[in-house]
Short mmCIF file of C-alpha atoms and ligand atoms in Angstrom, two decimals:
data_model
loop_
_atom_site.label_atom_id
_atom_site.label_comp_id
_atom_site.label_asym_id
_atom_site.label_seq_id
_atom_site.Cartn_x
_atom_site.Cartn_y
_atom_site.Cartn_z
CA MET T 1 -0.01 -0.07 -0.10
CA PRO T 2 1.62 3.32 -1.04
CA ASP T 3 2.50 5.37 1.99
CA ARG T 4 1.21 8.73 0.37
CA PHE T 5 -2.39 7.67 1.03
CA LYS T 6 -3.83 7.79 4.51
CA THR T 7 -7.06 5.78 4.10
CA ILE T 8 -6.69 2.22 5.75
CA ILE T 9 -7.46 -0.36 3.27
CA GLU T 10 -8.91 -3.61 4.73
CA PRO T 11 -6.63 -6.01 2.95
CA PHE T 12 -9.49 -8.29 1.96
CA ARG T 13 -12.81 -8.03 0.47
CA ILE T 14 -16.09 -9.42 2.01
CA HIS T 15 -17.04 -12.81 0.75
CA SER T 16 -19.91 -13.63 3.31
CA VAL T 17 -21.85 -11.50 5.46
CA GLU T 18 -23.53 -11.47 8.84
CA PRO T 19 -26.53 -9.36 9.53
CA LEU T 20 -26.24 -6.92 12.54
CA ARG T 21 -29.46 -6.03 14.15
CA LEU T 22 -30.28 -2.40 14.94
CA THR T 23 -31.85 -1.85 18.23
CA THR T 24 -33.19 1.43 20.01
CA GLU T 25 -31.75 3.16 23.14
CA ASP T 26 -34.88 2.28 25.27
CA ASP T 27 -34.56 -1.36 24.13
CA ARG T 28 -30.89 -1.45 25.25
CA ARG T 29 -31.77 0.11 28.70
CA GLU T 30 -34.12 -2.74 29.29
CA LYS T 31 -31.84 -5.32 28.19
CA ILE T 32 -28.83 -4.25 30.21
CA LYS T 33 -31.10 -3.85 33.34
CA ALA T 34 -32.47 -7.43 32.90
CA ALA T 35 -28.78 -8.40 32.40
CA GLY T 36 -27.85 -7.15 36.10
CA TYR T 37 -25.87 -4.38 34.32
CA ASN T 38 -23.34 -7.02 33.28
CA VAL T 39 -22.44 -6.93 29.60
CA PHE T 40 -21.51 -10.78 29.62
CA ALA T 41 -25.18 -11.47 30.48
CA LEU T 42 -26.46 -9.85 27.16
CA ARG T 43 -27.57 -11.76 24.31
CA ALA T 44 -25.10 -11.10 21.45
CA GLU T 45 -28.09 -10.28 19.12
CA ASP T 46 -28.85 -7.33 21.31
CA VAL T 47 -25.32 -5.89 20.77
CA LEU T 48 -24.74 -3.86 17.65
CA ILE T 49 -20.77 -3.75 17.63
CA ASP T 50 -19.32 -6.36 19.80
CA LEU T 51 -15.95 -5.33 21.10
CA LEU T 52 -16.26 -7.52 24.21
CA THR T 53 -13.22 -9.48 23.23
CA ASP T 54 -10.98 -10.24 20.22
CA SER T 55 -10.91 -13.86 21.43
CA GLY T 56 -12.53 -16.23 18.83
CA THR T 57 -14.45 -13.46 17.24
CA GLY T 58 -12.28 -12.89 14.16
CA ALA T 59 -13.41 -13.67 10.69
CA MET T 60 -11.56 -16.73 8.99
CA SER T 61 -10.31 -16.57 5.58
CA ARG T 62 -11.53 -18.35 2.49
CA ASP T 63 -8.27 -20.51 2.92
CA GLN T 64 -9.18 -21.29 6.53
CA TRP T 65 -12.69 -22.44 5.50
CA ALA T 66 -11.10 -24.49 2.70
CA ALA T 67 -8.73 -26.02 5.13
CA ILE T 68 -11.57 -27.01 7.50
CA GLN T 69 -12.53 -29.34 4.60
CA HIS T 70 -9.39 -31.23 5.02
CA GLY T 71 -10.03 -31.84 8.69
CA ASP T 72 -9.33 -35.38 9.60
CA GLU T 73 -11.32 -36.51 12.60
CA SER T 74 -9.17 -39.76 13.47
CA TYR T 75 -8.80 -40.08 17.18
CA ALA T 76 -5.19 -40.59 17.09
CA GLY T 77 -2.38 -39.51 14.81
CA SER T 78 -4.62 -37.47 12.34
CA PRO T 79 -2.96 -35.62 9.58
CA SER T 80 -4.57 -32.49 10.87
CA TRP T 81 -2.72 -32.80 14.03
CA PHE T 82 0.78 -33.20 12.10
CA ARG T 83 -0.18 -30.24 9.94
CA PHE T 84 -0.90 -28.10 13.19
CA LEU T 85 2.18 -29.36 14.96
CA GLU T 86 4.34 -28.38 11.94
CA ALA T 87 2.68 -24.82 11.85
CA VAL T 88 3.10 -24.32 15.44
CA GLN T 89 6.88 -25.48 15.53
CA ARG T 90 7.72 -23.48 12.47
CA LEU T 91 7.21 -20.39 14.62
CA PHE T 92 7.75 -21.92 18.12
CA PRO T 93 10.23 -24.65 17.85
CA PHE T 94 9.47 -26.17 21.30
CA ARG T 95 10.18 -29.91 21.69
CA HIS T 96 6.64 -30.80 22.97
CA VAL T 97 3.33 -29.33 21.83
CA ILE T 98 0.29 -30.11 23.58
CA PRO T 99 -2.99 -29.00 21.98
CA THR T 100 -5.81 -27.74 24.23
CA HIS T 101 -9.31 -26.42 23.51
CA GLN T 102 -8.21 -22.93 24.60
CA GLY T 103 -5.51 -21.00 26.45
CA ARG T 104 -6.84 -21.50 30.00
CA ALA T 105 -6.75 -25.25 29.63
CA ALA T 106 -3.13 -24.95 28.87
CA GLU T 107 -2.84 -22.70 32.08
CA ARG T 108 -4.66 -25.00 34.13
CA ILE T 109 -2.57 -27.93 33.10
CA LEU T 110 0.74 -26.27 33.44
CA PHE T 111 -0.10 -24.74 36.85
CA SER T 112 -1.48 -28.03 38.32
CA VAL T 113 1.92 -29.50 37.75
CA ILE T 114 4.22 -26.66 38.67
CA ALA T 115 2.51 -24.26 41.00
CA GLY T 116 0.77 -24.80 44.49
CA PRO T 117 1.06 -23.30 47.99
CA GLY T 118 3.91 -21.19 48.63
CA LYS T 119 4.93 -20.67 45.00
CA VAL T 120 5.00 -17.33 43.26
CA ILE T 121 4.71 -16.76 39.66
CA PRO T 122 5.67 -13.31 38.22
CA ASN T 123 4.59 -11.97 34.86
CA ASN T 124 4.51 -8.47 33.34
CA THR T 125 0.65 -8.54 33.99
CA HIS T 126 -1.28 -11.77 34.51
CA PHE T 127 -4.37 -11.97 32.32
CA ASP T 128 -7.47 -12.86 34.53
CA THR T 129 -7.69 -16.56 33.63
CA THR T 130 -3.96 -16.90 34.21
CA ARG T 131 -4.17 -15.31 37.61
CA ALA T 132 -7.13 -17.30 38.50
CA ASN T 133 -5.60 -20.65 37.59
CA ILE T 134 -2.50 -19.92 39.62
CA GLU T 135 -4.40 -18.84 42.62
CA ALA T 136 -6.57 -21.85 42.39
CA THR T 137 -3.55 -23.87 43.16
CA GLY T 138 -2.71 -21.72 46.24
CA ALA T 139 0.14 -19.96 44.60
CA GLU T 140 0.52 -16.35 44.26
CA ALA T 141 0.26 -14.32 41.01
CA LEU T 142 2.62 -11.35 40.92
CA ASP T 143 2.62 -8.45 38.32
CA LEU T 144 5.99 -6.97 37.71
CA VAL T 145 5.32 -4.58 34.62
CA ILE T 146 7.43 -1.47 34.45
CA ALA T 147 6.23 1.67 36.33
CA GLU T 148 5.34 3.35 32.82
CA GLY T 149 2.91 0.42 32.19
CA ARG T 150 0.84 1.57 35.16
CA GLU T 151 0.30 4.97 34.02
CA PRO T 152 -2.43 5.15 31.14
CA GLN T 153 -1.29 8.60 29.54
CA ARG T 154 2.44 7.99 29.70
CA ILE T 155 3.84 7.27 26.21
CA HIS T 156 6.48 4.53 26.02
CA PRO T 157 7.17 2.27 23.05
CA PHE T 158 7.20 -0.96 25.20
CA LYS T 159 4.81 -0.38 28.02
CA GLY T 160 4.30 -4.10 28.46
CA ASN T 161 8.11 -4.61 29.52
CA MET T 162 8.85 -6.48 32.61
CA ASP T 163 10.58 -4.63 35.56
CA VAL T 164 13.82 -6.60 35.17
CA ALA T 165 15.10 -4.96 38.61
CA ALA T 166 11.95 -6.00 40.57
CA LEU T 167 12.24 -9.64 38.96
CA GLU T 168 15.89 -9.88 40.03
CA ASN T 169 14.94 -8.74 43.58
CA LEU T 170 12.31 -11.27 43.78
CA LEU T 171 14.66 -14.22 42.34
CA ALA T 172 17.50 -13.05 44.63
CA LYS T 173 15.19 -13.57 47.64
CA GLN T 174 13.25 -16.60 46.74
CA SER T 175 14.13 -18.10 43.46
CA ALA T 176 13.35 -21.71 44.97
CA ASP T 177 9.73 -20.55 45.27
CA VAL T 178 9.44 -19.49 41.75
CA PRO T 179 8.75 -22.41 39.33
CA VAL T 180 8.55 -20.26 36.24
CA VAL T 181 8.69 -16.70 34.99
CA PHE T 182 5.89 -15.47 32.53
CA ILE T 183 5.95 -12.74 30.03
CA THR T 184 2.45 -11.89 28.34
CA VAL T 185 3.02 -10.62 24.71
CA THR T 186 1.32 -8.40 24.16
CA ASN T 187 0.38 -7.26 27.72
CA ASN T 188 -3.37 -7.53 27.47
CA SER T 189 -4.36 -6.48 31.02
CA GLY T 190 -2.00 -3.68 30.87
CA GLY T 191 -3.42 -2.10 27.72
CA GLY T 192 -2.30 -4.60 24.84
CA GLN T 193 1.14 -3.07 25.07
CA PRO T 194 4.14 -4.73 23.54
CA VAL T 195 7.33 -6.15 25.08
CA SER T 196 10.57 -5.41 23.49
CA MET T 197 13.00 -7.93 22.31
CA GLU T 198 15.66 -6.28 24.51
CA ASN T 199 13.36 -6.80 27.49
CA ILE T 200 12.67 -10.47 26.81
CA ARG T 201 16.52 -10.93 26.35
CA ALA T 202 17.05 -9.16 29.81
CA VAL T 203 14.52 -11.27 31.55
CA ARG T 204 15.97 -14.43 30.09
CA ALA T 205 19.31 -13.42 31.37
CA VAL T 206 17.85 -12.98 34.93
CA CYS T 207 16.20 -16.39 34.69
CA ASP T 208 19.33 -17.98 33.51
CA ARG T 209 21.27 -16.50 36.67
CA TYR T 210 18.66 -18.09 39.02
CA ARG T 211 17.93 -21.08 36.99
CA VAL T 212 14.28 -20.35 36.52
CA PRO T 213 12.62 -21.19 33.20
CA LEU T 214 10.94 -18.57 31.15
CA PHE T 215 7.35 -18.98 29.52
CA LEU T 216 5.65 -16.78 27.09
CA ASP T 217 1.84 -16.31 27.25
CA ALA T 218 1.96 -15.78 23.54
CA CYS T 219 -1.68 -15.09 22.55
CA ARG T 220 -0.77 -11.90 20.66
CA PHE T 221 2.63 -12.90 19.40
CA ALA T 222 2.07 -11.41 15.90
CA GLU T 223 1.11 -8.11 17.08
CA ASN T 224 4.02 -8.00 19.45
CA ALA T 225 6.45 -8.97 16.63
CA TRP T 226 4.99 -6.14 14.61
CA PHE T 227 5.35 -3.59 17.15
CA ILE T 228 8.99 -4.79 17.56
CA ARG T 229 9.50 -4.17 13.87
CA LEU T 230 7.91 -0.95 14.06
CA ARG T 231 9.55 0.47 17.05
CA GLU T 232 12.84 -1.38 17.95
CA LYS T 233 16.12 -0.71 16.42
CA GLY T 234 17.39 -3.25 14.20
CA TYR T 235 14.09 -5.12 13.33
CA ALA T 236 12.59 -2.87 10.61
CA GLU T 237 13.51 -5.08 7.77
CA ARG T 238 13.16 -8.33 9.57
CA ASP T 239 10.87 -11.04 8.52
CA VAL T 240 7.92 -11.27 11.09
CA GLY T 241 8.34 -14.93 11.23
CA ASP T 242 12.07 -14.52 12.21
CA ILE T 243 11.10 -12.05 14.89
CA VAL T 244 8.61 -14.37 16.39
CA ARG T 245 11.18 -17.27 16.33
CA GLU T 246 13.65 -14.90 18.17
CA MET T 247 10.98 -14.23 20.81
CA ALA T 248 10.45 -17.94 21.19
CA SER T 249 14.13 -18.78 21.38
CA TYR T 250 14.49 -16.89 24.73
CA ALA T 251 11.81 -18.90 26.27
CA ASP T 252 11.62 -22.68 27.64
CA GLY T 253 7.84 -22.98 26.66
CA MET T 254 4.45 -21.16 26.16
CA THR T 255 0.93 -20.91 26.53
CA MET T 256 -1.45 -20.07 23.77
CA SER T 257 -4.88 -19.28 22.95
CA ALA T 258 -5.50 -19.92 19.12
CA LYS T 259 -8.57 -17.57 19.51
CA LYS T 260 -6.38 -14.46 19.31
CA ASP T 261 -3.52 -13.93 16.75
CA PRO T 262 -3.68 -17.54 15.29
CA LEU T 263 -7.11 -16.42 13.82
CA ALA T 264 -9.10 -19.18 14.76
CA ASN T 265 -12.48 -19.36 16.71
CA ILE T 266 -11.28 -22.02 19.24
CA GLY T 267 -8.13 -23.73 20.22
CA GLY T 268 -4.73 -23.27 22.11
CA TRP T 269 -1.82 -25.12 23.24
CA LEU T 270 0.88 -25.64 25.85
CA ALA T 271 4.50 -26.06 24.57
CA VAL T 272 7.59 -26.98 26.63
CA ASN T 273 10.98 -28.15 26.13
CA ASP T 274 11.37 -30.26 29.31
CA ASP T 275 10.68 -33.89 28.74
CA ASP T 276 9.52 -34.64 32.38
CA LEU T 277 7.32 -31.69 32.50
CA ALA T 278 5.59 -32.59 29.14
CA GLU T 279 4.86 -35.95 30.36
CA LYS T 280 3.28 -34.81 33.28
CA CYS T 281 1.11 -32.36 31.42
CA ARG T 282 0.10 -34.97 28.75
CA ASN T 283 -1.15 -37.17 31.32
CA LEU T 284 -3.39 -34.44 32.77
CA LEU T 285 -4.45 -33.52 29.16
CA ILE T 286 -5.62 -37.05 28.72
CA LEU T 287 -7.49 -36.87 31.86
CA THR T 288 -9.60 -33.79 31.06
CA GLU T 289 -9.05 -32.53 27.30
CA GLY T 290 -8.45 -35.46 25.10
CA PHE T 291 -5.72 -37.55 23.60
CA SER T 292 -2.43 -35.75 22.96
CA THR T 293 -2.98 -35.49 19.11
CA TYR T 294 -6.22 -33.43 19.46
CA GLY T 295 -6.50 -32.11 22.93
CA GLY T 296 -10.42 -31.17 22.95
CA LEU T 297 -10.11 -29.83 19.38
CA ALA T 298 -11.75 -31.33 16.29
CA GLY T 299 -9.19 -32.08 13.48
CA ARG T 300 -10.91 -29.18 11.32
CA ASP T 301 -10.09 -26.83 14.25
CA LEU T 302 -6.39 -27.81 14.05
CA GLU T 303 -6.42 -27.17 10.24
CA ALA T 304 -8.02 -23.65 10.81
CA ILE T 305 -5.35 -22.87 13.33
CA ALA T 306 -2.50 -24.20 11.14
CA GLN T 307 -3.65 -21.90 8.25
CA GLY T 308 -4.47 -18.92 10.51
CA LEU T 309 -0.79 -19.17 11.84
CA SER T 310 0.51 -18.36 8.40
CA GLU T 311 -1.88 -15.59 7.80
CA ALA T 312 -1.22 -14.02 11.08
CA ILE T 313 2.25 -12.90 10.21
CA GLU T 314 1.63 -11.54 6.80
CA PRO T 315 2.90 -7.95 6.79
CA ASP T 316 -0.24 -6.47 4.95
CA TYR T 317 -2.42 -7.99 7.39
CA LEU T 318 -0.36 -6.74 10.45
CA ARG T 319 0.10 -3.20 9.05
CA TYR T 320 -3.81 -2.98 8.64
CA ARG T 321 -4.45 -4.57 11.96
CA ILE T 322 -2.25 -2.21 14.03
CA ARG T 323 -3.05 0.96 12.11
CA SER T 324 -6.81 0.32 12.25
CA THR T 325 -6.52 0.01 16.06
CA GLU T 326 -4.52 3.15 16.13
CA TYR T 327 -7.12 4.99 14.05
CA LEU T 328 -9.74 4.49 16.79
CA ALA T 329 -7.18 5.42 19.58
CA ASP T 330 -6.19 8.61 17.63
CA ALA T 331 -9.67 9.90 17.09
CA LEU T 332 -10.45 9.56 20.85
CA ASP T 333 -7.18 11.10 21.75
CA ARG T 334 -7.72 13.98 19.46
CA ALA T 335 -11.17 14.60 21.17
CA GLY T 336 -9.79 14.57 24.49
CA VAL T 337 -11.04 11.13 25.59
CA PRO T 338 -8.40 9.74 27.99
CA ILE T 339 -7.00 6.43 26.67
CA VAL T 340 -4.15 4.34 27.35
CA LYS T 341 -1.39 5.44 25.14
CA PRO T 342 0.00 4.61 22.77
CA ALA T 343 -2.86 2.37 21.13
CA GLY T 344 -2.51 -1.31 21.99
CA GLY T 345 -2.38 -3.96 19.29
CA HIS T 346 -5.81 -5.69 19.80
CA ALA T 347 -7.73 -2.96 21.50
CA VAL T 348 -8.25 0.80 22.77
CA TYR T 349 -8.47 1.10 26.49
CA ILE T 350 -10.41 4.08 27.85
CA ASP T 351 -9.15 5.18 31.27
CA ALA T 352 -12.55 5.28 33.04
CA ARG T 353 -10.92 6.44 36.35
CA SER T 354 -9.85 9.58 34.72
CA LEU T 355 -12.95 10.10 32.53
CA LEU T 356 -15.15 9.53 35.46
CA ALA T 357 -13.25 10.85 38.04
CA HIS T 358 -16.45 11.71 40.29
CA ILE T 359 -16.82 7.76 40.60
CA PRO T 360 -14.42 6.28 43.14
CA PRO T 361 -12.70 2.93 42.11
CA LEU T 362 -14.90 0.94 44.45
CA ALA T 363 -18.00 2.37 42.86
CA TYR T 364 -16.66 0.90 39.50
CA PRO T 365 -16.11 3.58 36.97
CA GLY T 366 -15.21 1.20 34.26
CA GLU T 367 -18.75 -0.71 34.85
CA ALA T 368 -20.38 2.62 34.58
CA LEU T 369 -18.75 3.47 31.33
CA ALA T 370 -19.34 0.03 29.93
CA VAL T 371 -23.02 0.25 30.66
CA ALA T 372 -23.23 3.65 29.19
CA LEU T 373 -21.72 2.66 25.87
CA TYR T 374 -24.05 -0.22 25.52
CA GLU T 375 -27.14 1.91 26.38
CA THR T 376 -26.04 4.73 24.08
CA GLY T 377 -24.85 3.01 20.99
CA GLY T 378 -25.13 -0.84 21.48
CA ILE T 379 -21.44 -1.20 21.89
CA ARG T 380 -20.34 -3.98 24.00
CA SER T 381 -16.93 -3.41 25.63
CA VAL T 382 -15.53 -4.80 28.83
CA GLU T 383 -14.34 -3.59 32.20
CA ILE T 384 -10.65 -4.21 33.05
CA GLY T 385 -10.26 -2.72 36.49
CA THR T 386 -11.68 -3.07 39.99
CA VAL T 387 -14.56 -5.33 39.09
CA MET T 388 -12.20 -7.73 37.39
CA PHE T 389 -9.20 -7.40 39.59
CA GLY T 390 -10.40 -5.86 42.79
CA ARG T 391 -11.42 -8.83 44.69
CA ARG T 392 -8.49 -10.59 46.64
CA PRO T 393 -8.30 -14.42 47.36
CA ASP T 394 -9.29 -13.59 51.00
CA GLY T 395 -12.62 -11.91 49.88
CA SER T 396 -11.55 -8.49 50.62
CA GLU T 397 -11.56 -5.68 47.99
CA ALA T 398 -9.20 -2.92 46.99
CA PRO T 399 -8.87 -0.66 43.82
CA ALA T 400 -7.19 -2.25 40.89
CA ALA T 401 -4.08 -0.53 39.52
CA MET T 402 -6.30 1.08 36.89
CA ASP T 403 -9.89 1.26 35.96
CA LEU T 404 -10.11 0.70 32.30
CA VAL T 405 -12.77 -0.20 29.66
CA ARG T 406 -11.39 -2.13 26.78
CA MET T 407 -12.83 -2.01 23.42
CA ALA T 408 -11.29 -5.13 21.56
CA ILE T 409 -11.30 -5.32 17.84
CA PRO T 410 -12.17 -8.58 16.39
CA ARG T 411 -9.71 -9.55 13.56
CA ARG T 412 -10.91 -8.80 10.09
CA THR T 413 -14.54 -8.37 11.23
CA TYR T 414 -15.50 -4.85 11.40
CA THR T 415 -14.93 -1.95 8.74
CA GLN T 416 -13.77 1.58 9.15
CA SER T 417 -17.38 2.97 9.15
CA HIS T 418 -18.24 0.54 11.97
CA ILE T 419 -15.29 2.26 13.89
CA ASP T 420 -16.31 5.65 12.81
CA TYR T 421 -19.69 4.93 14.47
CA VAL T 422 -18.00 3.76 17.64
CA ILE T 423 -16.06 6.94 17.71
CA GLU T 424 -19.14 9.01 17.58
CA VAL T 425 -20.87 6.91 20.41
CA VAL T 426 -17.86 7.32 22.59
CA LEU T 427 -17.75 10.97 22.06
CA ALA T 428 -21.24 11.31 22.96
CA VAL T 429 -20.93 9.29 26.17
CA ALA T 430 -17.77 11.29 27.12
CA LYS T 431 -19.65 14.59 26.69
CA ARG T 432 -22.15 13.64 29.53
CA ALA T 433 -19.40 11.71 31.57
CA SER T 434 -20.45 13.89 34.59
CA GLU T 435 -23.90 12.51 34.60
CA LEU T 436 -22.99 8.79 34.97
CA ARG T 437 -23.41 7.06 38.12
CA GLY T 438 -21.44 4.52 40.07
CA TYR T 439 -22.53 0.81 40.66
CA ARG T 440 -22.56 -1.59 43.52
CA ILE T 441 -22.34 -5.44 43.12
CA VAL T 442 -25.46 -7.12 44.43
CA ASP T 443 -24.17 -10.60 43.74
CA GLU T 444 -21.03 -12.27 43.14
CA PRO T 445 -18.91 -15.63 42.85
CA PRO T 446 -15.72 -16.15 44.77
CA GLN T 447 -13.53 -16.11 41.61
CA LEU T 448 -13.54 -14.39 38.12
CA ARG T 449 -16.58 -12.26 39.32
CA HIS T 450 -16.75 -9.93 36.38
CA PHE T 451 -18.29 -12.73 34.29
CA THR T 452 -21.24 -13.27 36.49
CA ALA T 453 -21.73 -10.51 39.00
CA ARG T 454 -25.03 -8.54 39.14
CA PHE T 455 -24.94 -4.90 39.67
CA GLU T 456 -27.22 -2.02 40.74
CA PRO T 457 -26.67 1.65 39.72
CA LEU T 458 -25.98 3.89 42.93
CA ALA T 459 -28.69 6.29 43.74
CA ALA T 460 -26.88 9.57 43.20
CA THR T 461 -23.67 10.61 41.73
CA ARG T 462 -20.82 9.98 44.23
N1 F0G I 501 -3.76 -15.11 28.00
C1 F0G I 501 -4.04 -13.92 27.65
C2 F0G I 501 -3.13 -12.73 27.71
C3 F0G I 501 -5.53 -13.69 27.21
O1 F0G I 501 -5.74 -12.47 26.76
C4 F0G I 501 -6.26 -14.78 27.34
C5 F0G I 501 -7.68 -14.57 26.82
C6 F0G I 501 -5.79 -15.97 27.83
C7 F0G I 501 -4.69 -16.12 28.28
C8 F0G I 501 -7.00 -17.08 27.99
O2 F0G I 501 -7.11 -17.71 26.76
O3 F0G I 501 -9.66 -17.40 26.48
O4 F0G I 501 -8.40 -19.05 25.04
O5 F0G I 501 -8.88 -19.32 27.51
N2 F0G I 501 -8.18 -13.55 26.71
C9 F0G I 501 -9.51 -13.08 26.22
C10 F0G I 501 -9.68 -11.66 26.28
C11 F0G I 501 -10.74 -14.03 26.76
O6 F0G I 501 -11.07 -11.33 26.16
O7 F0G I 501 -8.89 -11.01 26.39
P1 F0G I 501 -8.42 -18.37 26.55
#
């Protein structure tokens, strides 16, 4: 695409369409009230633009649908498994690849084997399922992102970087309690921010000094690699696949959700180099997910993932992907809406704590904003803040580091005019931000409460 034209061209044309159902604001007020003001409890048909997640919501390509026809459903040793294995190892050459139905299954298997009471697992920022799976074993999940990564407005090219000094401190004190160090690329809970190759290398060096393995939570590996290519010295001309392989070369293993960058609707894997660990994990896999050559997936899913992996690293796709997310972020920023800057790879995060400064964190400003975006324009977003992270394992509550609202962009799914509409709606809500009210939780489960909690609006502005 010639640089002199600004318009972002979606590098595909549309081949099959899904209708969107238009609803009215009155309609939506009723629907969200009935859902206990929790966007997870809405019916998807009542949502106009669904930015709840980029997970499993992307559009598959013609070639992925064609690959699905090659799906071989043999229970063991299917050709689809070998195509999947080869596609995974081409980018992530770990010795053992263990397929799972999605990322959290890989997390559960891994942490069941290596975590447990007394253990500590550091990460730049744990995603909610990662944290929950660690805590479910009795271990502690520790977030060690750099200070810049906790300041929404602060510009830094690699805000997902791990605080290497803090990691070194931790390992100097208690490396025996740390079974693994994780780096999440891109750092989803911290704003979809990338991690530099230099930082991965530095973390690896610290891990080596204390003989602790390093794993990647690599869900958004391709977006991270593209940011490295754009922003890190020495990578501008490098092949994206090579950048991914270099990232993987510093790690001893990985967890993956194929519902993100691999462009599939379902799937994931755990990969490790350690033979012993692999055997223990495979045994658990067979117990709950399935045999080790399908791990809870159909052969056709394995085919779709294998094809998706090759499309995920195409420069035209990644250029469009990162630019189109930035397009939304730039428009909101220009209009004065506080967002996490710079734009993340897969999502734009509104800083609800700053936009709704009159709502204290324990009255959930992110929740208030997510409800308003739905009521006003039928946009479904998600709170990533005190609702998601405010409840500690002992049942007490404290404000999360940030109160963000994430608008995640499904891959290859919405066009620029959909995004122009989203911009209009966000600006309309921001204009009357001071009128929005906080919420209280009337019902919540002990873990991962954001999925099922029910809320009630507070009576007056607080
Ligand atoms: N790690 C990260 C960084 C994630 O973003 C996710 C999922 C997972 C692990 C778990 O993968 O969903 O396949 O079990 N993130 C989705 C999201 C759900 O909306 O950000 P999964």
